[in-house]
Amino acid sequence: MPEPRTAARIAGIAAFHVMDILARAQALEAAGRDIIHLEIGEPDFATPEPIVEAGITALRAGHTHYTGALGLPALREAIAGFYATRWQAVVDSECVVVTPGASGALLLALGLLAGPGDEVLMADPGYPCNRHFAQFCDARAVSIPVDAASGFQLTLELIERHATSATRAVLIASPANPTGTAIPAGELSRIHDWCAAHGVALIVDEIYLALTYEGSEFSAARWNDVFVVNSFSKYFLMTGWRLGWLVAPAWAMPGLERVAQNLFLAASTPAQHAALAAFSPAALAELEARKAELQDRRDYMLPALRERGFLIPTQPQGAFYLYADCSVHTNDSAQFAQTLLEQVGVAVTPGLDFGRHQPQRFLRIAYTQPLPRLAEAIARIDRFLA
Ligand SMILES: Cc1ncc(COP(=O)(O)O)c(C=O)c1O
């Protein structure tokens, strides 16, 4: 019997190479090896207690039914309030959609904006799911090579060079995964003006914005014609709760509500109730302390890697990643990552996962382990290089 065939779009959706590294790391651990995990893109910290408590209370109170597709009104208001206090941005809570993670927000935005024949401009290297989301909408992801010269971010000049009459959206993440670099507010402003003048949607993924260690946290939500993606995953330490949000222009809300109803019905109800407590002073105090720990780790890892010949020319201002050029040690970062894991038990992600622009030169190193473990990782890298 012939098997049903999969849709053509599935062939272009690549697996994460990091999952192979993770699977091998876990197999080595099962065999008794001690592995230092610097490959995974999530903080090692637990969700703060006030958030966990609020989640448990919500479950006990029977908050286990659907919410409206756009999310709990109280949470949409709390998110709008966070923009006012943290980022001095006036956001109408009616323009907030609560989603299953930033992933849900990106899918909603691209689903609304892009279809067959349409192009979405994005940086390469970049968060790999973005090009796959575009592909899933049968649109074309136009991956624009970026390097240290532009802080691994798109510039207006690059956008103008790659834009065509089919360009529907420009997608920017700041600070970015895998580089941790942020786009300067002035450049973002110029890109915003260009998009507005050309009828192109601007999508800004601010999932790491609250994890900015230096420079101001400039939110694109100060403009009310931008699609701004964010999440409870990273700064709020709630990856597994699967909760994020999208701030959208008012004109987009009816369409987004219909798509959200059909794709998700709603985001997780207990998670939404838990997230209400994420904005409490107690939770925010803990989150800021965690952020300071992440910054200490960056400030340890960045010089330590540079001293060992890894090139990280642009200061990563945020997130918890270093995108290190390892070309003084190897011309094949995937092979390097594999032997580093096998020989000394340090797991990192090869550049291959983040695009096609010189991936063999780069490794992504996530500083998602406590400082003593990072010091141990550096000692092991020394042994490996020797
Ligand atoms: C830049 C970026 N955007 C979006 C996501 C998706 O996050 P989530 O769906 O957990 O909110 C991630 C996850 O690593 C990311 O790095």
Short mmCIF file of C-alpha atoms in Angstrom, two decimals, residues 24-371:
data_model
loop_
_atom_site.label_atom_id
_atom_site.label_comp_id
_atom_site.label_asym_id
_atom_site.label_seq_id
_atom_site.Cartn_x
_atom_site.Cartn_y
_atom_site.Cartn_z
CA ARG A 24 24.27 12.26 22.18
CA ALA A 25 24.91 14.26 25.38
CA GLN A 26 22.08 12.40 27.11
CA ALA A 27 23.38 9.04 25.89
CA LEU A 28 26.82 9.88 27.31
CA GLU A 29 25.20 10.93 30.58
CA ALA A 30 23.26 7.65 30.73
CA ALA A 31 26.63 5.90 30.37
CA GLY A 32 27.91 7.80 33.42
CA ARG A 33 29.72 10.78 31.82
CA ASP A 34 29.42 14.28 33.30
CA ILE A 35 28.21 16.66 30.57
CA ILE A 36 28.12 20.46 30.76
CA HIS A 37 25.12 21.65 28.78
CA LEU A 38 25.80 24.89 26.93
CA GLU A 39 23.71 23.89 23.91
CA ILE A 40 20.14 24.55 25.01
CA GLY A 41 18.42 27.91 24.63
CA GLU A 42 16.69 28.08 27.98
CA PRO A 43 17.72 29.39 31.39
CA ASP A 44 18.62 26.81 34.04
CA PHE A 45 16.68 28.70 36.74
CA ALA A 46 13.33 27.49 38.06
CA THR A 47 10.18 29.60 37.61
CA PRO A 48 9.92 32.03 40.59
CA GLU A 49 7.82 30.75 43.46
CA PRO A 50 5.08 33.46 43.31
CA ILE A 51 4.36 32.43 39.71
CA VAL A 52 4.30 28.71 40.56
CA GLU A 53 1.99 29.40 43.52
CA ALA A 54 -0.38 31.40 41.34
CA GLY A 55 -0.47 28.53 38.85
CA ILE A 56 -1.29 25.98 41.55
CA THR A 57 -3.96 28.25 43.04
CA ALA A 58 -5.50 28.69 39.58
CA LEU A 59 -5.65 24.94 39.04
CA ARG A 60 -7.23 24.40 42.48
CA ALA A 61 -9.74 27.17 41.78
CA GLY A 62 -10.84 25.34 38.65
CA HIS A 63 -9.33 27.71 36.08
CA THR A 64 -9.03 24.85 33.64
CA HIS A 65 -11.43 25.99 30.91
CA TYR A 66 -10.72 27.97 27.75
CA THR A 67 -10.20 31.71 27.92
CA GLY A 68 -11.11 33.99 25.03
CA ALA A 69 -8.79 33.60 22.02
CA LEU A 70 -7.00 36.88 22.74
CA GLY A 71 -6.29 35.91 26.35
CA LEU A 72 -7.43 36.83 29.86
CA PRO A 73 -8.35 40.53 29.92
CA ALA A 74 -6.46 40.98 33.22
CA LEU A 75 -3.29 39.51 31.68
CA ARG A 76 -3.59 41.63 28.54
CA GLU A 77 -3.88 44.68 30.80
CA ALA A 78 -0.92 43.58 32.93
CA ILE A 79 1.20 43.17 29.79
CA ALA A 80 0.18 46.64 28.58
CA GLY A 81 1.06 47.97 32.05
CA PHE A 82 4.52 46.37 31.83
CA TYR A 83 5.18 48.27 28.60
CA ALA A 84 4.33 51.53 30.35
CA THR A 85 6.48 50.97 33.44
CA ARG A 86 9.45 49.17 31.93
CA TRP A 87 9.67 50.51 28.40
CA GLN A 88 7.77 53.82 28.53
CA ALA A 89 5.57 52.58 25.68
CA VAL A 90 1.84 53.24 25.51
CA VAL A 91 0.22 49.95 24.52
CA ASP A 92 -3.54 49.47 24.30
CA SER A 93 -4.44 46.19 26.03
CA GLU A 94 -6.96 45.66 23.21
CA CYS A 95 -3.93 45.26 20.90
CA VAL A 96 -2.33 42.46 22.94
CA VAL A 97 -2.84 38.81 21.95
CA VAL A 98 -1.75 36.19 24.49
CA THR A 99 -0.25 33.23 22.62
CA PRO A 100 1.32 29.80 23.18
CA GLY A 101 4.86 31.21 23.51
CA ALA A 102 6.57 33.65 21.20
CA SER A 103 6.34 30.76 18.75
CA GLY A 104 2.56 31.19 18.65
CA ALA A 105 2.96 34.94 18.22
CA LEU A 106 5.41 34.57 15.31
CA LEU A 107 3.15 32.05 13.60
CA LEU A 108 0.12 34.33 14.05
CA ALA A 109 1.93 37.38 12.70
CA LEU A 110 3.40 35.59 9.70
CA GLY A 111 0.14 33.73 9.06
CA LEU A 112 -1.64 37.07 8.95
CA LEU A 113 0.89 38.80 6.73
CA ALA A 114 2.56 36.33 4.37
CA GLY A 115 1.33 33.82 1.82
CA PRO A 116 2.34 32.22 -1.47
CA GLY A 117 4.72 34.44 -3.44
CA ASP A 118 5.34 36.78 -0.52
CA GLU A 119 8.78 37.45 0.91
CA VAL A 120 9.84 37.97 4.52
CA LEU A 121 13.29 39.50 5.10
CA MET A 122 15.33 38.25 8.05
CA ALA A 123 18.95 38.03 9.22
CA ASP A 124 21.19 35.01 8.67
CA PRO A 125 22.36 33.85 11.22
CA GLY A 126 19.03 34.00 13.01
CA TYR A 127 16.49 32.05 15.01
CA PRO A 128 15.92 29.03 12.73
CA CYS A 129 12.17 28.67 13.27
CA ASN A 130 11.53 32.03 11.60
CA ARG A 131 12.38 30.83 8.13
CA HIS A 132 10.38 27.67 8.77
CA PHE A 133 7.34 29.66 9.94
CA ALA A 134 7.50 31.63 6.68
CA GLN A 135 7.81 28.40 4.75
CA PHE A 136 4.84 26.95 6.62
CA CYS A 137 2.80 29.90 5.36
CA ASP A 138 4.05 29.05 1.83
CA ALA A 139 5.91 32.36 1.82
CA ARG A 140 9.62 32.79 1.08
CA ALA A 141 12.08 33.58 3.83
CA VAL A 142 14.77 35.85 2.38
CA SER A 143 17.76 35.19 4.63
CA ILE A 144 20.16 38.12 4.44
CA PRO A 145 23.77 37.37 5.42
CA VAL A 146 24.91 39.55 8.32
CA ASP A 147 28.20 39.65 10.18
CA ALA A 148 30.09 41.54 12.85
CA ALA A 149 30.22 44.68 10.67
CA SER A 150 26.51 45.32 11.34
CA GLY A 151 26.48 43.67 14.78
CA PHE A 152 24.84 40.62 13.14
CA GLN A 153 21.70 42.70 12.62
CA LEU A 154 19.88 43.89 9.50
CA THR A 155 20.50 47.49 8.46
CA LEU A 156 18.29 49.74 6.35
CA GLU A 157 20.87 49.48 3.60
CA LEU A 158 20.69 45.66 3.59
CA ILE A 159 16.89 45.78 3.59
CA GLU A 160 16.80 48.21 0.67
CA ARG A 161 19.21 45.98 -1.23
CA HIS A 162 17.09 42.82 -0.77
CA ALA A 163 13.55 44.22 -0.86
CA THR A 164 11.40 43.51 -3.92
CA SER A 165 7.79 44.19 -4.82
CA ALA A 166 7.03 40.83 -3.11
CA THR A 167 8.41 41.92 0.28
CA ARG A 168 5.60 41.81 2.85
CA ALA A 169 7.48 41.88 6.14
CA VAL A 170 10.84 42.51 7.77
CA LEU A 171 11.56 40.41 10.84
CA ILE A 172 14.11 41.60 13.39
CA ALA A 173 15.05 40.02 16.73
CA SER A 174 16.80 42.24 19.26
CA PRO A 175 18.73 41.12 21.22
CA ALA A 176 19.08 38.23 18.80
CA ASN A 177 19.47 34.49 18.98
CA PRO A 178 22.21 33.19 18.35
CA THR A 179 24.38 36.31 18.68
CA GLY A 180 22.97 38.21 21.69
CA THR A 181 23.49 41.46 19.77
CA ALA A 182 20.92 44.26 19.75
CA ILE A 183 19.98 46.60 16.92
CA PRO A 184 20.74 50.28 17.68
CA ALA A 185 17.52 52.23 18.33
CA GLY A 186 18.43 54.73 15.60
CA GLU A 187 18.78 52.01 12.95
CA LEU A 188 15.53 50.36 14.07
CA SER A 189 13.86 53.74 13.78
CA ARG A 190 15.13 54.19 10.20
CA ILE A 191 13.94 50.67 9.31
CA HIS A 192 10.57 51.43 10.89
CA ASP A 193 10.18 54.57 8.79
CA TRP A 194 11.16 52.72 5.62
CA CYS A 195 8.67 49.92 6.33
CA ALA A 196 5.90 52.44 7.05
CA ALA A 197 6.66 54.32 3.82
CA HIS A 198 6.65 51.13 1.72
CA GLY A 199 3.61 49.35 3.20
CA VAL A 200 5.86 46.58 4.55
CA ALA A 201 5.07 45.12 7.99
CA LEU A 202 7.78 45.33 10.65
CA ILE A 203 7.89 42.40 13.09
CA VAL A 204 10.23 42.84 16.05
CA ASP A 205 10.92 39.85 18.28
CA GLU A 206 11.72 41.28 21.72
CA ILE A 207 11.86 37.93 23.57
CA TYR A 208 15.29 38.88 24.97
CA LEU A 209 14.65 42.62 25.39
CA ALA A 210 14.30 42.44 29.19
CA LEU A 211 17.61 40.54 29.21
CA THR A 212 19.60 43.54 27.93
CA TYR A 213 22.72 44.05 30.05
CA GLU A 214 23.87 47.36 28.66
CA GLY A 215 22.38 50.07 26.54
CA SER A 216 18.76 51.04 26.86
CA GLU A 217 15.91 48.57 26.42
CA PHE A 218 14.21 50.21 23.45
CA SER A 219 10.86 48.60 22.66
CA ALA A 220 9.43 48.91 19.17
CA ALA A 221 5.99 48.94 20.85
CA ARG A 222 6.51 52.71 21.15
CA TRP A 223 5.25 52.71 17.56
CA ASN A 224 1.69 51.52 17.19
CA ASP A 225 2.11 50.19 13.64
CA VAL A 226 4.59 47.41 14.48
CA PHE A 227 4.08 43.72 15.32
CA VAL A 228 5.99 43.14 18.57
CA VAL A 229 6.59 39.58 19.75
CA ASN A 230 7.48 38.69 23.33
CA SER A 231 7.24 35.79 25.73
CA PHE A 232 7.16 34.58 29.30
CA SER A 233 9.81 32.00 28.35
CA LYS A 234 13.16 33.71 28.81
CA TYR A 235 13.25 36.72 31.17
CA PHE A 236 10.26 35.35 33.11
CA LEU A 237 11.80 31.84 33.30
CA MET A 238 8.62 30.08 32.14
CA THR A 239 9.72 28.16 29.02
CA GLY A 240 7.64 25.05 29.72
CA TRP A 241 4.46 26.97 30.55
CA ARG A 242 4.20 27.89 26.86
CA LEU A 243 3.04 31.46 27.08
CA GLY A 244 3.92 34.55 25.09
CA TRP A 245 2.25 37.50 23.43
CA LEU A 246 1.96 39.69 20.37
CA VAL A 247 1.33 43.44 20.35
CA ALA A 248 -0.21 44.32 16.98
CA PRO A 249 -1.49 47.37 15.13
CA ALA A 250 -5.22 47.96 15.77
CA TRP A 251 -6.11 47.25 12.12
CA ALA A 252 -4.67 43.74 12.44
CA MET A 253 -6.63 42.67 15.52
CA PRO A 254 -9.83 41.29 13.90
CA GLY A 255 -7.78 39.09 11.55
CA LEU A 256 -5.44 37.99 14.33
CA GLU A 257 -8.38 37.09 16.56
CA ARG A 258 -9.88 34.88 13.85
CA VAL A 259 -6.55 33.16 13.17
CA ALA A 260 -5.89 32.71 16.93
CA GLN A 261 -9.37 31.22 17.43
CA ASN A 262 -8.77 28.73 14.65
CA LEU A 263 -5.15 27.79 15.34
CA PHE A 264 -5.08 27.72 19.14
CA LEU A 265 -8.60 28.42 20.56
CA ALA A 266 -6.61 30.04 23.40
CA ALA A 267 -3.31 29.87 25.28
CA SER A 268 -3.09 27.70 28.41
CA THR A 269 -5.50 29.02 31.07
CA PRO A 270 -3.53 27.98 34.21
CA ALA A 271 -0.36 29.43 32.65
CA GLN A 272 -2.16 32.73 32.03
CA HIS A 273 -3.25 32.91 35.66
CA ALA A 274 0.29 32.07 36.80
CA ALA A 275 1.70 34.79 34.52
CA LEU A 276 -0.42 37.41 36.27
CA ALA A 277 1.91 36.93 39.25
CA ALA A 278 4.99 37.44 37.04
CA PHE A 279 4.51 41.20 37.29
CA SER A 280 4.34 41.23 41.12
CA PRO A 281 7.19 43.06 42.91
CA ALA A 282 8.37 39.79 44.50
CA ALA A 283 8.62 37.98 41.15
CA LEU A 284 10.24 40.95 39.41
CA ALA A 285 12.85 41.25 42.19
CA GLU A 286 13.80 37.60 41.70
CA LEU A 287 13.85 37.96 37.92
CA GLU A 288 16.17 40.97 38.13
CA ALA A 289 18.51 38.99 40.42
CA ARG A 290 18.56 36.15 37.88
CA LYS A 291 19.28 38.63 35.12
CA ALA A 292 22.27 39.95 37.11
CA GLU A 293 23.53 36.36 37.43
CA LEU A 294 23.26 35.92 33.66
CA GLN A 295 25.23 39.11 33.14
CA ASP A 296 27.98 37.86 35.51
CA ARG A 297 28.16 34.69 33.47
CA ARG A 298 28.44 36.61 30.22
CA ASP A 299 31.16 38.79 31.74
CA TYR A 300 33.08 35.65 32.69
CA MET A 301 32.59 33.68 29.45
CA LEU A 302 33.18 36.45 26.93
CA PRO A 303 36.82 37.23 27.88
CA ALA A 304 37.53 33.57 28.70
CA LEU A 305 36.55 32.49 25.17
CA ARG A 306 38.29 35.43 23.53
CA GLU A 307 41.53 34.59 25.38
CA ARG A 308 41.32 31.12 23.88
CA GLY A 309 41.18 32.38 20.31
CA PHE A 310 37.41 32.37 19.78
CA LEU A 311 36.46 35.54 17.93
CA ILE A 312 33.46 37.44 19.30
CA PRO A 313 34.08 40.87 17.79
CA THR A 314 30.72 42.43 18.63
CA GLN A 315 29.83 42.79 22.31
CA PRO A 316 26.65 40.73 22.85
CA GLN A 317 24.42 43.11 24.81
CA GLY A 318 21.77 40.62 25.86
CA ALA A 319 20.10 37.18 25.82
CA PHE A 320 22.32 34.33 27.08
CA TYR A 321 24.27 33.37 24.00
CA LEU A 322 27.74 33.93 22.61
CA TYR A 323 28.20 33.30 18.89
CA ALA A 324 31.86 32.45 18.66
CA ASP A 325 33.92 32.28 15.48
CA CYS A 326 36.07 29.20 16.06
CA SER A 327 37.92 29.34 12.73
CA VAL A 328 41.35 29.56 14.40
CA HIS A 329 40.69 26.08 15.79
CA THR A 330 38.73 24.38 13.01
CA ASN A 331 37.13 24.85 9.61
CA ASP A 332 34.18 22.64 10.59
CA SER A 333 32.29 23.83 13.67
CA ALA A 334 29.86 20.88 13.56
CA GLN A 335 32.74 18.41 13.77
CA PHE A 336 34.36 20.58 16.47
CA ALA A 337 31.13 20.53 18.53
CA GLN A 338 30.88 16.78 18.18
CA THR A 339 34.46 16.04 19.27
CA LEU A 340 34.27 18.62 22.08
CA LEU A 341 31.30 16.68 23.41
CA GLU A 342 32.85 13.25 22.95
CA GLN A 343 36.27 14.10 24.35
CA VAL A 344 35.61 16.50 27.23
CA GLY A 345 31.83 16.47 27.74
CA VAL A 346 31.01 20.07 26.79
CA ALA A 347 27.87 20.41 24.64
CA VAL A 348 27.54 23.47 22.35
CA THR A 349 25.47 24.17 19.23
CA PRO A 350 27.10 24.34 15.79
CA GLY A 351 26.38 27.34 13.56
CA LEU A 352 24.55 25.04 11.13
CA ASP A 353 21.31 25.52 13.09
CA PHE A 354 21.18 29.26 12.48
CA GLY A 355 21.44 29.63 8.72
CA ARG A 356 23.63 29.27 5.72
CA HIS A 357 25.97 32.22 6.18
CA GLN A 358 29.35 30.75 7.21
CA PRO A 359 27.83 28.30 9.71
CA GLN A 360 31.00 26.17 9.69
CA ARG A 361 32.90 29.04 11.34
CA PHE A 362 30.59 29.46 14.34
CA LEU A 363 29.43 27.84 17.56
CA ARG A 364 26.63 29.09 19.79
CA ILE A 365 27.52 28.85 23.45
CA ALA A 366 24.61 29.35 25.87
CA TYR A 367 25.72 30.45 29.33
CA THR A 368 22.83 28.68 30.97
CA GLN A 369 24.88 27.00 33.71
CA PRO A 370 26.10 28.35 37.06
CA LEU A 371 29.52 30.08 37.14
#
